[in-house]
CSV table of C-alpha atoms in Angstrom, one decimal:
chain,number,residue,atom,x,y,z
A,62,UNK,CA,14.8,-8.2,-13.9
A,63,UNK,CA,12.6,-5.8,-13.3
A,64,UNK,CA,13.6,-2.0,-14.2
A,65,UNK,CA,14.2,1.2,-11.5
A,66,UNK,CA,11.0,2.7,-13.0
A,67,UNK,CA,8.8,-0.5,-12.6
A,68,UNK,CA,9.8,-0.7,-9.0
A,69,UNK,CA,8.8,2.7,-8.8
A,70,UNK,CA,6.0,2.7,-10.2
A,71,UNK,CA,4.8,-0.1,-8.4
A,72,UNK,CA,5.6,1.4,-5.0
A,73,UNK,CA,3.2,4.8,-6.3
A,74,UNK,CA,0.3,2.4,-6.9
A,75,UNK,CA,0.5,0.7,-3.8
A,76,UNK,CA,0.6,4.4,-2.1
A,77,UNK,CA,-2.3,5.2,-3.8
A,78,UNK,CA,-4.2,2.3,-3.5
A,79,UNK,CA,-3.5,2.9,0.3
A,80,UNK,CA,-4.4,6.5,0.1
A,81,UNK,CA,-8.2,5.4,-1.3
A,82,UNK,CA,-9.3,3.9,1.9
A,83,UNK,CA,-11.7,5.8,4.1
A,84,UNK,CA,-10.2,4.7,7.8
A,85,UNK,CA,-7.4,6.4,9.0
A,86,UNK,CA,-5.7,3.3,10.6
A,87,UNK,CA,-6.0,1.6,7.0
A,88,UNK,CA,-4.3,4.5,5.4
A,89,UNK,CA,-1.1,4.6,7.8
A,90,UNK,CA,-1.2,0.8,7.9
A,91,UNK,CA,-0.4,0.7,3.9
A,92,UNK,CA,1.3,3.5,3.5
A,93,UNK,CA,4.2,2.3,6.4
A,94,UNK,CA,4.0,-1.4,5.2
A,95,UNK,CA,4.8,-0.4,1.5
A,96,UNK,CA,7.8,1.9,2.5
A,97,UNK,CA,9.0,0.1,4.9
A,98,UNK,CA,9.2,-3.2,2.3
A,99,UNK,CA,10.1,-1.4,-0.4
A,100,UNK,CA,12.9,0.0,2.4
A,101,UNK,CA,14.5,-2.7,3.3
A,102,UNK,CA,14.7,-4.6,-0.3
A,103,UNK,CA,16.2,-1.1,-1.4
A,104,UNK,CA,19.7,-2.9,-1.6
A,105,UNK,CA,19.1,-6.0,-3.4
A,106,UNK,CA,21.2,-6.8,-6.7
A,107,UNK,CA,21.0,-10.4,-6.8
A,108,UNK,CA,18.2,-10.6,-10.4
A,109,UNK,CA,16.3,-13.5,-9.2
A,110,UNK,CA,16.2,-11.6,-5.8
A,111,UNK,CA,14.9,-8.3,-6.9
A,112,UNK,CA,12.3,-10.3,-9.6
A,113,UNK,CA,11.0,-12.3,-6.9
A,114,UNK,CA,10.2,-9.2,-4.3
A,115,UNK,CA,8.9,-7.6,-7.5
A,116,UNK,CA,6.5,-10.5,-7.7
A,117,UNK,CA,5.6,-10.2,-4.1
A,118,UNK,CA,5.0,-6.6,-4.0
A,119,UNK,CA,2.1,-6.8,-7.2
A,120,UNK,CA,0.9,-9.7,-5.5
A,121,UNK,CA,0.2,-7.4,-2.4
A,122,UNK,CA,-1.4,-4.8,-4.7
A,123,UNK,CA,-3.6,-7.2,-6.1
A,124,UNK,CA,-4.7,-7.8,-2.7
A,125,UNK,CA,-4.7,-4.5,-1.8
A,126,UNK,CA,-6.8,-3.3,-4.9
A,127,UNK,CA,-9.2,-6.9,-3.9
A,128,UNK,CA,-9.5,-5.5,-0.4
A,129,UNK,CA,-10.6,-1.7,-1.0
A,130,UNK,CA,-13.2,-3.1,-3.1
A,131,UNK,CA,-14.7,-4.7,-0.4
A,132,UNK,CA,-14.0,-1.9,2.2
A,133,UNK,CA,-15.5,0.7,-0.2
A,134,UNK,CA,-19.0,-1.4,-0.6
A,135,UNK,CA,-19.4,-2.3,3.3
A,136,UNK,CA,-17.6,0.3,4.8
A,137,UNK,CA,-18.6,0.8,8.2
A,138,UNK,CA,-20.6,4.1,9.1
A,139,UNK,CA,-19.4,5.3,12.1
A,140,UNK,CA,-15.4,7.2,12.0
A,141,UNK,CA,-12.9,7.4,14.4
A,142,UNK,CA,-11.0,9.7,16.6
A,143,UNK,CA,-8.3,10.5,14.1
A,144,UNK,CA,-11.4,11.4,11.4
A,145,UNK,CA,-13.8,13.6,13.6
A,146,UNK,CA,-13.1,17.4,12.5
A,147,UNK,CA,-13.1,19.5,15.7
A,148,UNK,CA,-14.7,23.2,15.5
């Protein structure tokens, strides 16, 4: 099963993975999915259960990780309203 501090752990990375993209929309987007999973598996105590959403949540940050790649090389050049700094 894995460990309090794993879980943990993974749940920062995915934040931070999240936090590395450059479109706002992105950014929210992973930052409520991963709290909001990580949320509602919060109460599971059944080992195979908790192992198995373990499993699913690096699987997600491999993806994650896979897709900022891609973002980061062809990002597009133009930002949206949420990015434009007003003077």
């Amino acid at each position: 099963m894995a460990s309090r501090i794993q879980v943990l752990s993974l749940c920062r990375a995915l934040l931070r993975a999240g936090r590395k993209f450059p479109d706002y929309n992105i950014r929210a987007y992973t930052k409520r999915r991963t709290l909001d999973g990580f949320r509602m598996n919060k109460n599971l105590t059944d080992p195979s259960k908790v192992n198995e959403a373990y499993a699913e949540a690096k699987t997600q940050l491999e993806v994650v990780e896979r897709v900022l790649m891609s973002y980061l090389a062809y990002a597009p050049k133009t930002k949206n309203i949420m990015e434009i700094k007003l003077h």
